[in-house]
One Martini backbone bead per residue (centre of mass of N, CA, C, O) as a GRO file, in nm:
protein
  240
    1MET     BB    1  -2.455   0.545  -1.935
    2ARG     BB    2  -2.181   0.696  -1.991
    3PRO     BB    3  -1.868   0.616  -2.079
    4THR     BB    4  -1.730   0.788  -1.859
    5GLU     BB    5  -1.898   0.678  -1.621
    6ALA     BB    6  -1.826   0.381  -1.658
    7LYS     BB    7  -1.522   0.415  -1.611
    8GLU     BB    8  -1.548   0.546  -1.320
    9ALA     BB    9  -1.701   0.277  -1.202
   10ARG     BB   10  -1.431   0.146  -1.228
   11ALA     BB   11  -1.219  -0.107  -1.054
   12SER     BB   12  -0.883  -0.194  -0.971
   13VAL     BB   13  -0.804  -0.435  -0.716
   14PHE     BB   14  -0.508  -0.486  -0.504
   15LEU     BB   15  -0.372  -0.734  -0.293
   16LEU     BB   16  -0.058  -0.720  -0.116
   17ALA     BB   17   0.165  -0.932   0.003
   18GLY     BB   18   0.389  -1.040   0.208
   19VAL     BB   19   0.576  -1.224   0.388
   20ALA     BB   20   0.477  -1.529   0.494
   21THR     BB   21   0.191  -1.586   0.361
   22ALA     BB   22  -0.101  -1.714   0.362
   23PRO     BB   23  -0.303  -1.801   0.100
   24ARG     BB   24  -0.598  -1.707   0.271
   25PHE     BB   25  -0.561  -1.438   0.440
   26PHE     BB   26  -0.731  -1.224   0.230
   27GLU     BB   27  -1.029  -1.314   0.186
   28TYR     BB   28  -1.192  -1.144   0.387
   29CYS     BB   29  -1.086  -0.872   0.284
   30ARG     BB   30  -1.182  -0.894  -0.008
   31LYS     BB   31  -1.487  -0.896   0.058
   32HIS     BB   32  -1.490  -0.624   0.202
   33VAL     BB   33  -1.391  -0.455  -0.040
   34GLU     BB   34  -1.621  -0.526  -0.230
   35GLN     BB   35  -1.841  -0.389  -0.057
   36LEU     BB   36  -1.721  -0.103  -0.067
   37CYS     BB   37  -1.729  -0.068  -0.372
   38SER     BB   38  -2.033  -0.101  -0.400
   39ALA     BB   39  -2.106   0.144  -0.214
   40CYS     BB   40  -1.950   0.342  -0.432
   41GLY     BB   41  -2.026   0.231  -0.733
   42TRP     BB   42  -1.819   0.007  -0.800
   43GLN     BB   43  -1.671  -0.194  -1.047
   44ALA     BB   44  -1.505  -0.456  -0.895
   45ASP     BB   45  -1.172  -0.603  -0.908
   46VAL     BB   46  -1.059  -0.830  -0.663
   47GLN     BB   47  -0.716  -0.902  -0.593
   48ILE     BB   48  -0.445  -1.134  -0.526
   49ILE     BB   49  -0.096  -1.082  -0.434
   50TYR     BB   50   0.230  -1.265  -0.438
   51PRO     BB   51   0.535  -1.128  -0.485
   52TYR     BB   52   0.697  -1.362  -0.280
   53GLY     BB   53   0.501  -1.549  -0.208
   54ASP     BB   54   0.450  -1.778   0.028
   55HIS     BB   55   0.514  -1.967   0.321
   56SER     BB   56   0.672  -2.196   0.141
   57ARG     BB   57   0.894  -2.013   0.114
   58SER     BB   58   1.178  -1.869   0.157
   59LEU     BB   59   1.242  -1.624   0.378
   60PHE     BB   60   1.514  -1.522   0.281
   61ALA     BB   61   1.431  -1.472  -0.015
   62GLN     BB   62   1.206  -1.269   0.045
   63VAL     BB   63   1.370  -1.055   0.196
   64ARG     BB   64   1.569  -0.999  -0.034
   65GLU     BB   65   1.350  -0.898  -0.235
   66VAL     BB   66   1.246  -0.662  -0.068
   67SER     BB   67   1.513  -0.499  -0.061
   68GLY     BB   68   1.491  -0.431  -0.372
   69ASP     BB   69   1.215  -0.254  -0.328
   70VAL     BB   70   1.332  -0.035  -0.119
   71THR     BB   71   1.549   0.066  -0.274
   72ARG     BB   72   1.682   0.311  -0.502
   73ARG     BB   73   1.842   0.089  -0.614
   74PHE     BB   74   1.868  -0.171  -0.813
   75GLN     BB   75   1.647  -0.204  -1.052
   76ALA     BB   76   1.682  -0.516  -1.136
   77PHE     BB   77   1.563  -0.605  -0.822
   78ARG     BB   78   1.237  -0.577  -0.874
   79ILE     BB   79   1.074  -0.846  -0.814
   80GLY     BB   80   0.799  -0.779  -0.685
   81GLY     BB   81   0.723  -0.551  -0.882
   82ARG     BB   82   0.731  -0.719  -1.143
   83LEU     BB   83   0.525  -0.934  -1.066
   84ALA     BB   84   0.293  -0.742  -1.008
   85ALA     BB   85   0.280  -0.615  -1.289
   86GLN     BB   86   0.214  -0.876  -1.438
   87GLU     BB   87  -0.056  -0.934  -1.290
   88ILE     BB   88  -0.200  -0.667  -1.358
   89ARG     BB   89  -0.190  -0.690  -1.676
   90LYS     BB   90  -0.399  -0.927  -1.712
   91THR     BB   91  -0.661  -0.708  -1.631
   92TYR     BB   92  -0.541  -0.428  -1.680
   93ASP     BB   93  -0.675  -0.129  -1.892
   94GLY     BB   94  -0.710   0.099  -1.711
   95GLY     BB   95  -0.775   0.341  -1.493
   96ARG     BB   96  -0.872   0.249  -1.194
   97LEU     BB   97  -0.614   0.204  -0.935
   98ILE     BB   98  -0.577  -0.022  -0.650
   99LEU     BB   99  -0.317  -0.045  -0.398
  100ILE     BB  100  -0.283  -0.295  -0.132
  101GLY     BB  101  -0.009  -0.312   0.101
  102HIS     BB  102   0.167  -0.546   0.298
  103SER     BB  103   0.451  -0.463   0.376
  104GLY     BB  104   0.620  -0.569   0.111
  105GLY     BB  105   0.363  -0.512  -0.063
  106GLY     BB  106   0.400  -0.200  -0.058
  107ALA     BB  107   0.661  -0.195  -0.221
  108ALA     BB  108   0.554  -0.349  -0.471
  109ALA     BB  109   0.328  -0.152  -0.544
  110TYR     BB  110   0.505   0.090  -0.612
  111GLN     BB  111   0.688  -0.046  -0.826
  112ALA     BB  112   0.460  -0.130  -1.016
  113ALA     BB  113   0.359   0.155  -1.080
  114ARG     BB  114   0.625   0.252  -1.207
  115ILE     BB  115   0.637   0.045  -1.432
  116LEU     BB  116   0.366   0.121  -1.566
  117ASP     BB  117   0.433   0.419  -1.610
  118ALA     BB  118   0.686   0.377  -1.796
  119ALA     BB  119   0.482   0.213  -2.006
  120GLY     BB  120   0.198   0.367  -2.025
  121GLN     BB  121  -0.018   0.186  -1.803
  122LEU     BB  122  -0.118   0.427  -1.616
  123GLY     BB  123  -0.361   0.554  -1.435
  124ASP     BB  124  -0.566   0.598  -1.170
  125CYS     BB  125  -0.354   0.591  -0.893
  126ARG     BB  126  -0.354   0.411  -0.574
  127ILE     BB  127  -0.160   0.385  -0.261
  128VAL     BB  128  -0.142   0.139   0.008
  129GLN     BB  129   0.059   0.133   0.299
  130ILE     BB  130   0.097  -0.146   0.535
  131GLY     BB  131   0.345  -0.198   0.736
  132SER     BB  132   0.592  -0.073   0.585
  133PRO     BB  133   0.857  -0.003   0.455
  134ARG     BB  134   1.069   0.259   0.366
  135VAL     BB  135   0.993   0.406   0.063
  136PRO     BB  136   1.104   0.593  -0.177
  137ILE     BB  137   0.929   0.877  -0.303
  138THR     BB  138   0.846   1.027  -0.568
  139PRO     BB  139   0.709   1.328  -0.636
  140GLU     BB  140   0.481   1.216  -0.845
  141PHE     BB  141   0.373   1.003  -0.599
  142ARG     BB  142   0.306   1.125  -0.318
  143GLU     BB  143  -0.018   1.175  -0.352
  144ARG     BB  144  -0.069   0.848  -0.411
  145VAL     BB  145   0.030   0.796  -0.106
  146CYS     BB  146  -0.050   0.579   0.173
  147TYR     BB  147   0.062   0.557   0.520
  148ILE     BB  148   0.023   0.281   0.744
  149HIS     BB  149   0.071   0.277   1.109
  150ALA     BB  150   0.166   0.154   1.409
  151VAL     BB  151   0.069   0.253   1.743
  152ASP     BB  152   0.067   0.356   2.047
  153GLU     BB  153  -0.082   0.534   2.308
  154LEU     BB  154   0.169   0.759   2.251
  155GLY     BB  155   0.253   0.746   1.927
  156ARG     BB  156   0.445   0.518   1.892
  157LEU     BB  157   0.621   0.305   1.735
  158LYS     BB  158   0.525  -0.054   1.694
  159ASP     BB  159   0.639  -0.130   1.412
  160PRO     BB  160   0.942  -0.250   1.306
  161ILE     BB  161   0.910  -0.238   0.990
  162THR     BB  162   0.865   0.087   0.987
  163LYS     BB  163   1.191   0.130   1.048
  164LEU     BB  164   1.259   0.049   0.776
  165GLY     BB  165   1.438   0.223   0.594
  166SER     BB  166   1.402   0.534   0.381
  167TRP     BB  167   1.314   0.900   0.327
  168GLY     BB  168   1.585   1.012   0.288
  169GLY     BB  169   1.779   1.321   0.205
  170TRP     BB  170   1.960   1.551   0.038
  171THR     BB  171   1.993   1.900   0.107
  172ARG     BB  172   1.983   2.248   0.080
  173SER     BB  173   2.059   2.509   0.242
  174GLY     BB  174   2.076   2.851   0.275
  175PHE     BB  175   2.413   2.794   0.249
  176ALA     BB  176   2.460   2.543   0.050
  177LEU     BB  177   2.434   2.312   0.251
  178PRO     BB  178   2.420   2.004   0.348
  179ARG     BB  179   2.104   1.833   0.436
  180TRP     BB  180   1.925   1.618   0.627
  181ASN     BB  181   1.614   1.467   0.508
  182GLY     BB  182   1.391   1.236   0.647
  183ALA     BB  183   1.130   1.340   0.432
  184LYS     BB  184   1.189   1.374   0.124
  185TYR     BB  185   1.052   1.062   0.039
  186ALA     BB  186   0.774   1.091   0.148
  187PRO     BB  187   0.469   1.057   0.188
  188ALA     BB  188   0.191   1.269   0.202
  189HIS     BB  189   0.041   1.021   0.360
  190ILE     BB  190   0.023   0.977   0.720
  191GLU     BB  191  -0.116   0.701   0.919
  192PRO     BB  192  -0.219   0.627   1.222
  193ILE     BB  193  -0.260   0.315   1.424
  194THR     BB  194  -0.450   0.103   1.632
  195VAL     BB  195  -0.353  -0.225   1.743
  196VAL     BB  196  -0.383  -0.560   1.800
  197GLY     BB  197  -0.063  -0.626   1.833
  198GLY     BB  198   0.115  -0.654   1.527
  199HIS     BB  199   0.240  -0.673   1.214
  200ALA     BB  200   0.049  -0.941   1.140
  201ASP     BB  201  -0.252  -0.785   1.249
  202TYR     BB  202  -0.414  -0.582   1.060
  203PHE     BB  203  -0.618  -0.837   0.932
  204ARG     BB  204  -0.759  -0.905   1.179
  205HIS     BB  205  -1.117  -1.024   1.273
  206ASP     BB  206  -1.072  -1.165   1.552
  207MET     BB  207  -1.021  -1.313   1.820
  208PRO     BB  208  -0.811  -1.087   2.000
  209PHE     BB  209  -0.847  -0.852   1.750
  210VAL     BB  210  -1.020  -0.667   1.967
  211ASP     BB  211  -1.148  -0.406   2.104
  212ALA     BB  212  -1.341  -0.246   2.345
  213GLN     BB  213  -1.541  -0.162   2.085
  214GLN     BB  214  -1.548  -0.410   1.880
  215VAL     BB  215  -1.293  -0.352   1.692
  216SER     BB  216  -1.117  -0.455   1.441
  217ASN     BB  217  -0.830  -0.440   1.276
  218MET     BB  218  -0.947  -0.451   0.988
  219ASP     BB  219  -1.156  -0.228   1.018
  220LYS     BB  220  -0.952  -0.005   1.079
  221THR     BB  221  -0.765  -0.030   0.835
  222ILE     BB  222  -0.977  -0.004   0.604
  223ALA     BB  223  -1.106   0.259   0.698
  224LYS     BB  224  -0.853   0.432   0.666
  225ALA     BB  225  -0.805   0.371   0.366
  226TRP     BB  226  -1.092   0.452   0.257
  227ALA     BB  227  -1.098   0.745   0.341
  228TRP     BB  228  -0.862   0.827   0.161
  229LEU     BB  229  -0.961   0.726  -0.113
  230GLN     BB  230  -1.212   0.909  -0.128
  231ARG     BB  231  -1.053   1.175  -0.113
  232ALA     BB  232  -0.852   1.116  -0.358
  233ILE     BB  233  -1.072   1.051  -0.590
  234GLN     BB  234  -1.275   1.257  -0.515
  235PRO     BB  235  -1.411   1.534  -0.566
  236PRO     BB  236  -1.497   1.779  -0.350
  237ALA     BB  237  -1.801   1.805  -0.441
  238GLN     BB  238  -1.861   1.490  -0.366
  239LEU     BB  239  -1.801   1.522  -0.042
  240GLU     BB  240  -2.052   1.714   0.055
   0.00000   0.00000   0.00000
């Protein structure tokens, strides 16, 4: 294997938890992601990050920290993003980087990527936000972000956390008048998904979080994320 091919075969994958998450909640998901990476031919190092701590910390403190990662202002208060960036730096040395964040972890994943990018430490990065608040995405990152959210059988938003935050911004109309654009800072890729349960259940893998076709929430969620990742990372010629 040539050096270039060896580098392309490596992947650093991080699962980022949201607030009030149990310490071993992502273990089953981590093993599943490792298997998917192996099937893709990637030598993957899959790690779990708790940007806001686990369920033993104050919920109020965690929610306050998430709010700092969601807003476009107050750069000094990107607490979850900064902690995530610090954890990623411990093992990541460039190349393919995949960040999969649930709830506030999706906000922290995006902010961590921006911090690494500003420091010249970001390689080929893709970010998956699952059930996350709406974090304004800068134009240079739009194509790198996939946003997955739960909907009901009629396609309506089901997850209340995905209604928080905003992708909106002011633009000028054809008459040079300001106009509010609700999707100005939205990710380029937005994917709806149906799950059994609610916001905390995207990664549940056993009963009763299994649909009539015997597909678990976790299988649906990761399958949706992985389908996008393969399209986003591989050149079109390799997808045929």
